[in-house]
Short mmCIF file of C-alpha atoms in Angstrom, two decimals:
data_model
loop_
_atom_site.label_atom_id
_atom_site.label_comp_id
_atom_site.label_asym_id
_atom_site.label_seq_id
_atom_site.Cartn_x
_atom_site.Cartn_y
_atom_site.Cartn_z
CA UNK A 553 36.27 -91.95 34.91
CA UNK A 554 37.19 -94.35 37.71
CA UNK A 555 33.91 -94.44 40.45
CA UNK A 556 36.24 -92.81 43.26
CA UNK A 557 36.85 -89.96 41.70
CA UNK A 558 33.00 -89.60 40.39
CA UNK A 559 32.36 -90.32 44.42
CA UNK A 560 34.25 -87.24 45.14
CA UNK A 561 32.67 -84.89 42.71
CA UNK A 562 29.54 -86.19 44.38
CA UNK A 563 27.39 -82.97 45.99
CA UNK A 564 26.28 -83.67 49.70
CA UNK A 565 22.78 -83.58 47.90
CA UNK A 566 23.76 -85.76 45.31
CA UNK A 567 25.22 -88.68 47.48
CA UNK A 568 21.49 -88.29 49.29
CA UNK A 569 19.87 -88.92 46.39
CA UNK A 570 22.16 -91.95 45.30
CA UNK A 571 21.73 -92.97 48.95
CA UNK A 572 18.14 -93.07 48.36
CA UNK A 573 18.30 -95.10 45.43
CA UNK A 574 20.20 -97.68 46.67
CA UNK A 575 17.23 -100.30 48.10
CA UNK A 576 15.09 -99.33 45.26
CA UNK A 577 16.35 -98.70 41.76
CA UNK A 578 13.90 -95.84 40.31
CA UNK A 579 12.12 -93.43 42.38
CA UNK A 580 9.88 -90.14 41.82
CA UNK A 581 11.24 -86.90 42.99
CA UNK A 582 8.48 -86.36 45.66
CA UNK A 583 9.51 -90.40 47.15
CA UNK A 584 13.47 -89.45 46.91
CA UNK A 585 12.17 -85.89 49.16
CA UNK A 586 10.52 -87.52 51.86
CA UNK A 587 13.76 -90.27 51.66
CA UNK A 588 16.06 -87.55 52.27
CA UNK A 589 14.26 -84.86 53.61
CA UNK A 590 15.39 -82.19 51.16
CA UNK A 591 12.93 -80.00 49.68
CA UNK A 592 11.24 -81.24 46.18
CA UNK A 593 13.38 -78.48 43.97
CA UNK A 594 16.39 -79.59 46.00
CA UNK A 595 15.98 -83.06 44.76
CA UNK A 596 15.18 -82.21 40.80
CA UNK A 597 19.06 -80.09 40.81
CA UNK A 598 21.10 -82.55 42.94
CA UNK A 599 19.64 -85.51 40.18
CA UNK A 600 20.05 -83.14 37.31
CA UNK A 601 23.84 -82.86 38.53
CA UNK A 602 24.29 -86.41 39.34
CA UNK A 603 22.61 -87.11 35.35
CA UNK A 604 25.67 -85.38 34.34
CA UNK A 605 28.24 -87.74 36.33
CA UNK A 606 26.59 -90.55 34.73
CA UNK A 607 25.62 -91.85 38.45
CA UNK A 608 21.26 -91.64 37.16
CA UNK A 609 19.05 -90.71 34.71
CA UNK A 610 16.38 -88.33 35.12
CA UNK A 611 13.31 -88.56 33.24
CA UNK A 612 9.91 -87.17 33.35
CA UNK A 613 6.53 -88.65 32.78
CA UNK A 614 3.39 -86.04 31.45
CA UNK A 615 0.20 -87.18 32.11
CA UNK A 616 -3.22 -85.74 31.09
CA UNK A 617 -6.16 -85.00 33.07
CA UNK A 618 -9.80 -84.22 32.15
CA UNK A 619 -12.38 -82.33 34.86
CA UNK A 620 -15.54 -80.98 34.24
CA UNK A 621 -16.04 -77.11 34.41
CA UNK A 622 -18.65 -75.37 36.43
CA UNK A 623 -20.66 -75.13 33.62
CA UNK A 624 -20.82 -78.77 32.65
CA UNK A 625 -20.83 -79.76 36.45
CA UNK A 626 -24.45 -78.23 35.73
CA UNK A 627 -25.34 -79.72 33.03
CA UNK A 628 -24.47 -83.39 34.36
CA UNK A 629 -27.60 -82.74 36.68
CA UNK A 630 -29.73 -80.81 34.58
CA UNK A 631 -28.65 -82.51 30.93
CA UNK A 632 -27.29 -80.92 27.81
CA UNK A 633 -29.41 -77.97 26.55
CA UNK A 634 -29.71 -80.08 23.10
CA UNK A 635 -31.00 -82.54 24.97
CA UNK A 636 -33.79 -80.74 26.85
CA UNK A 637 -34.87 -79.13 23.38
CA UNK A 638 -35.31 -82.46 21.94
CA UNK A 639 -37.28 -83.49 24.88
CA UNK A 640 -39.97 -80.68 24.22
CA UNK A 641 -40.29 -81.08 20.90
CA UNK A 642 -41.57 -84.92 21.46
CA UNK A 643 -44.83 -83.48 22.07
CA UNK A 644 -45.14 -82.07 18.67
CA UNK A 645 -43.84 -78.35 16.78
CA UNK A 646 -43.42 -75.29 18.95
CA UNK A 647 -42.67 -71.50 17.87
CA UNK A 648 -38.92 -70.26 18.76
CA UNK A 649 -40.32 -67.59 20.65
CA UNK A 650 -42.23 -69.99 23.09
CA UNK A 651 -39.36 -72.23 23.28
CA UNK A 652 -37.13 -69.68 24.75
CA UNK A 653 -38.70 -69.01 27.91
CA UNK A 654 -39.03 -72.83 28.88
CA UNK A 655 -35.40 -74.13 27.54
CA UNK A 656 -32.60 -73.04 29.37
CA UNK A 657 -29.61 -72.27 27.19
CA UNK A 658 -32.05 -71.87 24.26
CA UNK A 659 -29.67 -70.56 21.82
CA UNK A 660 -27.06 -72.76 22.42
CA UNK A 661 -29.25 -75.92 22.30
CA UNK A 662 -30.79 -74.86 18.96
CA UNK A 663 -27.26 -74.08 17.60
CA UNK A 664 -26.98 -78.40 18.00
CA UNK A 665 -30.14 -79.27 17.18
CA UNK A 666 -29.34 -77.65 13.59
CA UNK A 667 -25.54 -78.91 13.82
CA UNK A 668 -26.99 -82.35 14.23
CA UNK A 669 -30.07 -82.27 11.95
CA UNK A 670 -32.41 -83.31 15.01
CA UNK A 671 -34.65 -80.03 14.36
CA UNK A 672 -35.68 -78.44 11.67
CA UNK A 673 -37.25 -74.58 11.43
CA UNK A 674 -40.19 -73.50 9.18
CA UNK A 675 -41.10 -70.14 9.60
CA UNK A 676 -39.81 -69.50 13.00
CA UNK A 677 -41.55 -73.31 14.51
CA UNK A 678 -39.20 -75.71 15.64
CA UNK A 679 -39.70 -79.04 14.29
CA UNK A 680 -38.17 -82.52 15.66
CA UNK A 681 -36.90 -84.37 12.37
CA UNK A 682 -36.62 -88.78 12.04
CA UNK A 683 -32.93 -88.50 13.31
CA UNK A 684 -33.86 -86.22 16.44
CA UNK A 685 -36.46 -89.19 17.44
CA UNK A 686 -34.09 -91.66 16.90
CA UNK A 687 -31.56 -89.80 19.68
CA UNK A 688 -30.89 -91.89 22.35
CA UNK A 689 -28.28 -91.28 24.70
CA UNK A 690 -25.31 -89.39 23.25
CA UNK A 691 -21.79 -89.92 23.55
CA UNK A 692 -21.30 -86.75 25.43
CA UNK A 693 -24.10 -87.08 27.91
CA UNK A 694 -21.77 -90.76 28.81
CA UNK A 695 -18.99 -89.00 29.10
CA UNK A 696 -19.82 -85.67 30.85
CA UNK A 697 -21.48 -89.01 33.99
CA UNK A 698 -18.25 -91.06 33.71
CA UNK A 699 -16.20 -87.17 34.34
CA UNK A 700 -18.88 -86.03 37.15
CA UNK A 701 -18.58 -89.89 38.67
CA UNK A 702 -14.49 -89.84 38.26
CA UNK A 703 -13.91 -86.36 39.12
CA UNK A 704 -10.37 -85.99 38.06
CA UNK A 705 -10.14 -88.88 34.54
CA UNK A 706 -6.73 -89.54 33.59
CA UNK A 707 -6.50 -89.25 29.49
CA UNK A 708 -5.69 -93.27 29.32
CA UNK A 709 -8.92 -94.33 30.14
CA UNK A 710 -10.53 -93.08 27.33
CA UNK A 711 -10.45 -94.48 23.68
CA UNK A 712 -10.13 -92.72 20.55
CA UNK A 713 -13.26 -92.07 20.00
CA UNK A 714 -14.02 -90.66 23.10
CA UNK A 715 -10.73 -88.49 22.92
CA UNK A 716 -12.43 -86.88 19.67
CA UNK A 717 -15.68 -86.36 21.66
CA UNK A 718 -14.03 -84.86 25.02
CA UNK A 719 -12.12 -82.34 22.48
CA UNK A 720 -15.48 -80.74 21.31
CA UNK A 721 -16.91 -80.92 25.00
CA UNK A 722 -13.62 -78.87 25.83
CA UNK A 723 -14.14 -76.38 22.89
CA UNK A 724 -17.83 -76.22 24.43
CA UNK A 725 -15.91 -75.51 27.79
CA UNK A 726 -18.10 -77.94 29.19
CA UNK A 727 -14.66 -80.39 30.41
CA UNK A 728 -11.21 -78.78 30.91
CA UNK A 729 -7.74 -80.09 30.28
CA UNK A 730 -4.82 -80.38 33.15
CA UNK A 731 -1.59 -81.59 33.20
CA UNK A 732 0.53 -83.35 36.03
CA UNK A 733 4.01 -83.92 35.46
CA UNK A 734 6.09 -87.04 37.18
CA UNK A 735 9.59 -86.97 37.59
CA UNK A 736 11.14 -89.66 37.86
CA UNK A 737 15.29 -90.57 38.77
CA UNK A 738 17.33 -94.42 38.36
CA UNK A 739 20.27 -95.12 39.80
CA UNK A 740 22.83 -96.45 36.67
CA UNK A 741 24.70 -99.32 36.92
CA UNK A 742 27.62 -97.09 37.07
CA UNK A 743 26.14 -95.49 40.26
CA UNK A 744 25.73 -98.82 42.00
CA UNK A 745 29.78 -98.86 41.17
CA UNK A 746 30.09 -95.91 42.86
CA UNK A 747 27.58 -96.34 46.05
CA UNK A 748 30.25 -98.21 48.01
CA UNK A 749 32.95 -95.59 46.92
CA UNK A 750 30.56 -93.09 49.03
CA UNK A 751 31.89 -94.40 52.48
CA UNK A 752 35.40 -93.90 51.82
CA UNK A 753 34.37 -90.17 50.56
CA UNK A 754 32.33 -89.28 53.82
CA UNK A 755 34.35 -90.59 56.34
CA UNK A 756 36.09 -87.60 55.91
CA UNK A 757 35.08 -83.82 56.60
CA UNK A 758 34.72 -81.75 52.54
CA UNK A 759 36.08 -78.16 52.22
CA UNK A 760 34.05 -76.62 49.23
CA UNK A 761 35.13 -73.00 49.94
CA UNK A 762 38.62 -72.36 51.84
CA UNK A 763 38.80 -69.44 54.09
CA UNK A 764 41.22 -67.13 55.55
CA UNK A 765 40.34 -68.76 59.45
CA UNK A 766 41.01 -71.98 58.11
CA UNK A 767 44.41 -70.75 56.73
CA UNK A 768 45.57 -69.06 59.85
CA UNK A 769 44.00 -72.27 62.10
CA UNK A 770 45.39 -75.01 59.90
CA UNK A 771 41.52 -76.66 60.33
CA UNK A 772 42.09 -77.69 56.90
CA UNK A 773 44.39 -80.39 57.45
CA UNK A 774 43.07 -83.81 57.54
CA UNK A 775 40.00 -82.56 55.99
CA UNK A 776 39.37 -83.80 51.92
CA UNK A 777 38.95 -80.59 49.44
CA UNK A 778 36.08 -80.91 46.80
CA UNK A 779 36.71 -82.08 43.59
CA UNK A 780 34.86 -80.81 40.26
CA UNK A 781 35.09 -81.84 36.87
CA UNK A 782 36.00 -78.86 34.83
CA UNK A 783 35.69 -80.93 31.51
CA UNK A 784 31.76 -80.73 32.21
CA UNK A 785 29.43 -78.88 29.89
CA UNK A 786 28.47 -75.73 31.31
CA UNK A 787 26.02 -72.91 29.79
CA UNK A 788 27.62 -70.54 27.57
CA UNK A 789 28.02 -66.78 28.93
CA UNK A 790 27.73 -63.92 26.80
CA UNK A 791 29.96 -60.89 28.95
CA UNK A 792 28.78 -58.18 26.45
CA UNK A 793 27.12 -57.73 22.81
CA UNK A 794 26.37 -54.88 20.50
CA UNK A 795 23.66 -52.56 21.67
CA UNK A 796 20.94 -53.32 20.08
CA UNK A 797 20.20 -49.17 19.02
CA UNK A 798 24.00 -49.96 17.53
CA UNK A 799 22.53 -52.76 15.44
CA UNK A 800 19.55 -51.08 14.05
CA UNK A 801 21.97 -48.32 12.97
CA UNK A 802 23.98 -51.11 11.11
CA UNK A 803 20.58 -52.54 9.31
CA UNK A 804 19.35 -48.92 8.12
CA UNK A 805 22.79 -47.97 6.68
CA UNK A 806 22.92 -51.35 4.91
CA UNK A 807 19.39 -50.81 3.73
CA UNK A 808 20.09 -47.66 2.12
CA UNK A 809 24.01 -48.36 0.74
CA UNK A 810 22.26 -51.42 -0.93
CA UNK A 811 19.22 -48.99 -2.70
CA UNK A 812 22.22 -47.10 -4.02
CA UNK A 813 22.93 -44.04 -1.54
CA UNK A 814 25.87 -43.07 -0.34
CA UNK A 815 26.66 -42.29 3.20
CA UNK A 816 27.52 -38.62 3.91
CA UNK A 817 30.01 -38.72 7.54
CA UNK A 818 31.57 -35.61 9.37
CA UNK A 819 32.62 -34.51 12.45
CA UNK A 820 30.72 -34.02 15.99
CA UNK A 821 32.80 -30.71 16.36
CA UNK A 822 30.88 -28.70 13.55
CA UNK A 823 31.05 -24.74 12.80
CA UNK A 824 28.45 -22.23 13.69
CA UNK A 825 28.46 -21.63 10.02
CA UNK A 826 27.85 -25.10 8.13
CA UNK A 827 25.81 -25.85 11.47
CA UNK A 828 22.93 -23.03 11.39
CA UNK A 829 24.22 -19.78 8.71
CA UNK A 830 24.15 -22.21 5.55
CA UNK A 831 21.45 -23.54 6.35
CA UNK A 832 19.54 -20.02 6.92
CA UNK A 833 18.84 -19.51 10.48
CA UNK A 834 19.37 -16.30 11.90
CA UNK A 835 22.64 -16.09 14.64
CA UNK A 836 19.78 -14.73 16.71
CA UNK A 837 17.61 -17.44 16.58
CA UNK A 838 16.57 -19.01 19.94
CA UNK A 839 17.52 -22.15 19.07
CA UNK A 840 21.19 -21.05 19.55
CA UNK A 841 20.89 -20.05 22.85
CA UNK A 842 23.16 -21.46 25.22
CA UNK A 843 20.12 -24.17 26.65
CA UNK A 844 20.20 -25.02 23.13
CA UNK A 845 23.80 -25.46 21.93
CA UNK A 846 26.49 -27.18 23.16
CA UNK A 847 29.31 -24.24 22.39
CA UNK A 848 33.00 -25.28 23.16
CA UNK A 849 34.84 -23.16 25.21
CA UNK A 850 38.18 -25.58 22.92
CA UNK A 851 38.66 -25.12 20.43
CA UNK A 852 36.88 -21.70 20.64
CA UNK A 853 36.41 -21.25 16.93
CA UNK A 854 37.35 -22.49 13.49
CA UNK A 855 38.49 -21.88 9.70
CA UNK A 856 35.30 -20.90 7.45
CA UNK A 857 35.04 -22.57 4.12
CA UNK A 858 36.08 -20.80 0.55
CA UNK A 859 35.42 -16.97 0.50
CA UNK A 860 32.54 -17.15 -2.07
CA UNK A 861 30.55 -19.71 -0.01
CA UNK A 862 30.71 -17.44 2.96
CA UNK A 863 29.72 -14.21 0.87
CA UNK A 864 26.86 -16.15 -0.46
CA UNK A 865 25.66 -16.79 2.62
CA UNK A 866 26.22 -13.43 4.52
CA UNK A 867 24.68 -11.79 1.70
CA UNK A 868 21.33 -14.32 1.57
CA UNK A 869 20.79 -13.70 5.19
CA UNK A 870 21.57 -9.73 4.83
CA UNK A 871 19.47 -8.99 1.98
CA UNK A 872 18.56 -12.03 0.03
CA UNK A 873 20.98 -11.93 -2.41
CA UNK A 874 19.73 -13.42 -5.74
CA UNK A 875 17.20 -15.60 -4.20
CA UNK A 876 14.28 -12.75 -4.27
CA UNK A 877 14.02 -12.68 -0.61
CA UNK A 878 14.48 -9.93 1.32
CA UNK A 879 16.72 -11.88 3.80
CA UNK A 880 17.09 -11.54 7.41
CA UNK A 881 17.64 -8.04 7.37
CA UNK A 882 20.55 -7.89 9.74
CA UNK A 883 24.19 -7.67 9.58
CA UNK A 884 25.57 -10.82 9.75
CA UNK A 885 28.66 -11.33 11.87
CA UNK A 886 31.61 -14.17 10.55
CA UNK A 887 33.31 -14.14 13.45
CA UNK A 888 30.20 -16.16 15.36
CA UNK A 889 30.21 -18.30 12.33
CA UNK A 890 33.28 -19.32 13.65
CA UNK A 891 32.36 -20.72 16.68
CA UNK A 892 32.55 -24.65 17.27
CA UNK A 893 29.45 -26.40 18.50
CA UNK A 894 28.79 -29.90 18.70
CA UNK A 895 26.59 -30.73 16.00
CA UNK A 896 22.49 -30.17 16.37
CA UNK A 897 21.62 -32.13 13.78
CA UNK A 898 22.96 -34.40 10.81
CA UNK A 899 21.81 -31.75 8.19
CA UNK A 900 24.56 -29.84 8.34
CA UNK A 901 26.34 -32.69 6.23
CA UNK A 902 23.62 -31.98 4.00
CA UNK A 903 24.86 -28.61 2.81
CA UNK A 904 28.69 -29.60 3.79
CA UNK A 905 27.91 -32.17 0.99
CA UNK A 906 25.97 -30.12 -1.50
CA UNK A 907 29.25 -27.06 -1.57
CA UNK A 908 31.72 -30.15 -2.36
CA UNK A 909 29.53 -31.33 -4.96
CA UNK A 910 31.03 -31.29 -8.67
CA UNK A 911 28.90 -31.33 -12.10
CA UNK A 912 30.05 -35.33 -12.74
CA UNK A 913 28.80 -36.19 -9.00
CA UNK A 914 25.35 -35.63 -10.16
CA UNK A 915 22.95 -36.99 -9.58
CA UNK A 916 23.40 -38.21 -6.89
CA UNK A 917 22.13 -40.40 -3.43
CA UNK A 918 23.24 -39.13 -0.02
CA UNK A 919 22.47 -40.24 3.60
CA UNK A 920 23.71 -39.80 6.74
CA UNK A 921 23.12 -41.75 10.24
CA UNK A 922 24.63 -40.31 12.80
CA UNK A 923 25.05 -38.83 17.04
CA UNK A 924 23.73 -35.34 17.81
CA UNK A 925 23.90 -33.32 20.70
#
């Protein structure tokens, strides 16, 4: 793209920016917000735009920080607890028990002296071995003076070695770890094409949203309208997905279709009948109270099912029919059967299932996974 028309797709932010980079190449964002006078954040979106224009490149520099914590601050005046232990047991063996109430940090400084083989124990007396003599100063007591003399020690000044050692003094949380991150943004040599094209674009006034004043005024005219580049990536939008209750509905019926079941469906709209009678509840159960039960005033009521189904079931909750029971002991009424409810519960395809069932459907896997009301 030609620079005149990038210079016009320019934000009044981002022509700051490219303004700012045009005595000195490469800047940080903090050096580009004093330049310009726009706030730090302001800076890091007007460069990420202009990045996309091709005008600069924005890059970022991490850099890593070691401090000492409270607790080794301490110990960089008073020395490492290891250290002190050592220093008592120059004199000769002492009991454990004696120890502790003259070394601070007792436990922790025998917990190195036995890491390090400086000490050895013999029936609860603390003994300093050939190695714990030899002990000079260690590579963490160097390190914890050059942190407490540097204060804040950027990582680059340390070698290898002493990276290795500053790791265990931070797992001792004796030295902690920051990070400081440095943004920096160059101008391209494409954007010192289009710095002089910036003149031409400011010299005149830039409508970025047109209003109805402007309209009825005619301020418009004369005045240059902002240009954008709609061929521009731009972040993906998702206007609507699947529920996600819709999609976990979706992964249980696949689960069970591929064990082998079969998925029993019906209606919302059920009968009073395949709803709560076939399934044995009494029509004056509380649980069909109107609080209850959703009954529809249309359609009032419906067809019952084959004759000898619905004699089956009158007589089971009458008097038990063949089942032994004594039943319900009431007379049951078909005409509330009849009524239409919206279903309570997927069980009722249960039964509707197990009346349409035929010798050579058996056996037989059913589920169901459906609303209820």
């Amino acid at each position: 793209m030609k620079p005149t028309k990038v210079a016009e797709m320019l934000h009044e932010n981002e022509r700051k920016v490219l303004h700012a980079l045009s005595s000195e190449s490469i800047a940080t964002t903090e050096q580009l917000a004093q330049k310009t006078g726009l706030g730090r954040d302001a800076v890091e979106k007007a460069s990420d735009w202009a990045a996309t224009k091709g005008v600069v490149v924005f890059n970022e520099e991490v850099s890593q920080f070691f401090t000492l914590t409270d607790e080794g601050d301490v110990y960089s005046e008073n020395g490492l607890p290891e250290k002190n232990l050592l220093d008592q047991l120059k004199t000769g063996p002492k009991p454990i028990k004696e120890l502790q109430k003259t070394v601070e940090g007792m436990n922790i400084a025998l917990a190195w002296v036995r890491r390090n083989r400086w000490a050895d124990i013999d029936k609860g007396v603390l003994s300093i071995t050939e190695a714990g003599k030899a002990v000079g100063e260690t590579s963490e007591e160097k390190l914890i003076v050059k942190l407490k003399a540097g204060g804040k020690v950027d990582a680059k000044e340390f070698n290898e070695d002493e990276l290795e050692t500053i790791a265990q003094l931070v797992k001792r949380n004796l030295v902690k770890e920051s990070q400081t991150v440095t943004r920096y943004v160059a101008i391209t040599d494409f954007g010192k094409q289009v710095l002089p094209e910036l003149d031409k674009v400011e010299s005149k006034p830039v409508i970025t949203q047109l209003t109805p004043e402007m309209l009825a005024t005619g301020s418009w005219r004369g005045s240059r309208f902002q240009t954008y580049d709609v061929t521009l990536p731009v972040p993906s939008t998702t206007p609507g997905k699947r529920h996600f209750i819709s999609q976990i509905i979706d992964y249980i019926r696949r689960f069970w279709v591929e064990l082998g079941f079969k998925e029993m469906k019906g209606n919302y709209l059920e009968l009073n009948f395949w709803n709560f009678d076939a399934l044995y509840q009494p029509q004056d159960h509380p649980a069909r109270d109107l609080a209850d039960t959703f009954y529809m005033k249309t359609p009032y009521k419906g067809r019952l099912p084959d004759h000898k189904i619905v004699e089956q079931v009158k007589q089971t909750h009458e008097n038990g029919w063949t089942t032994g029971s004594k039943g319900w002991q009431y007379k049951w009424d078909p005409e509330f059967a009849k009524r239409t409810v919206l279903r309570t519960h997927t069980t009722s395809l249960s039964v509707l299932q197990i009346a349409k069932l035929k010798p050579e459907d058996l056996p037989g896997k059913f589920f169901s996974v459906g609303r209820v009301f």
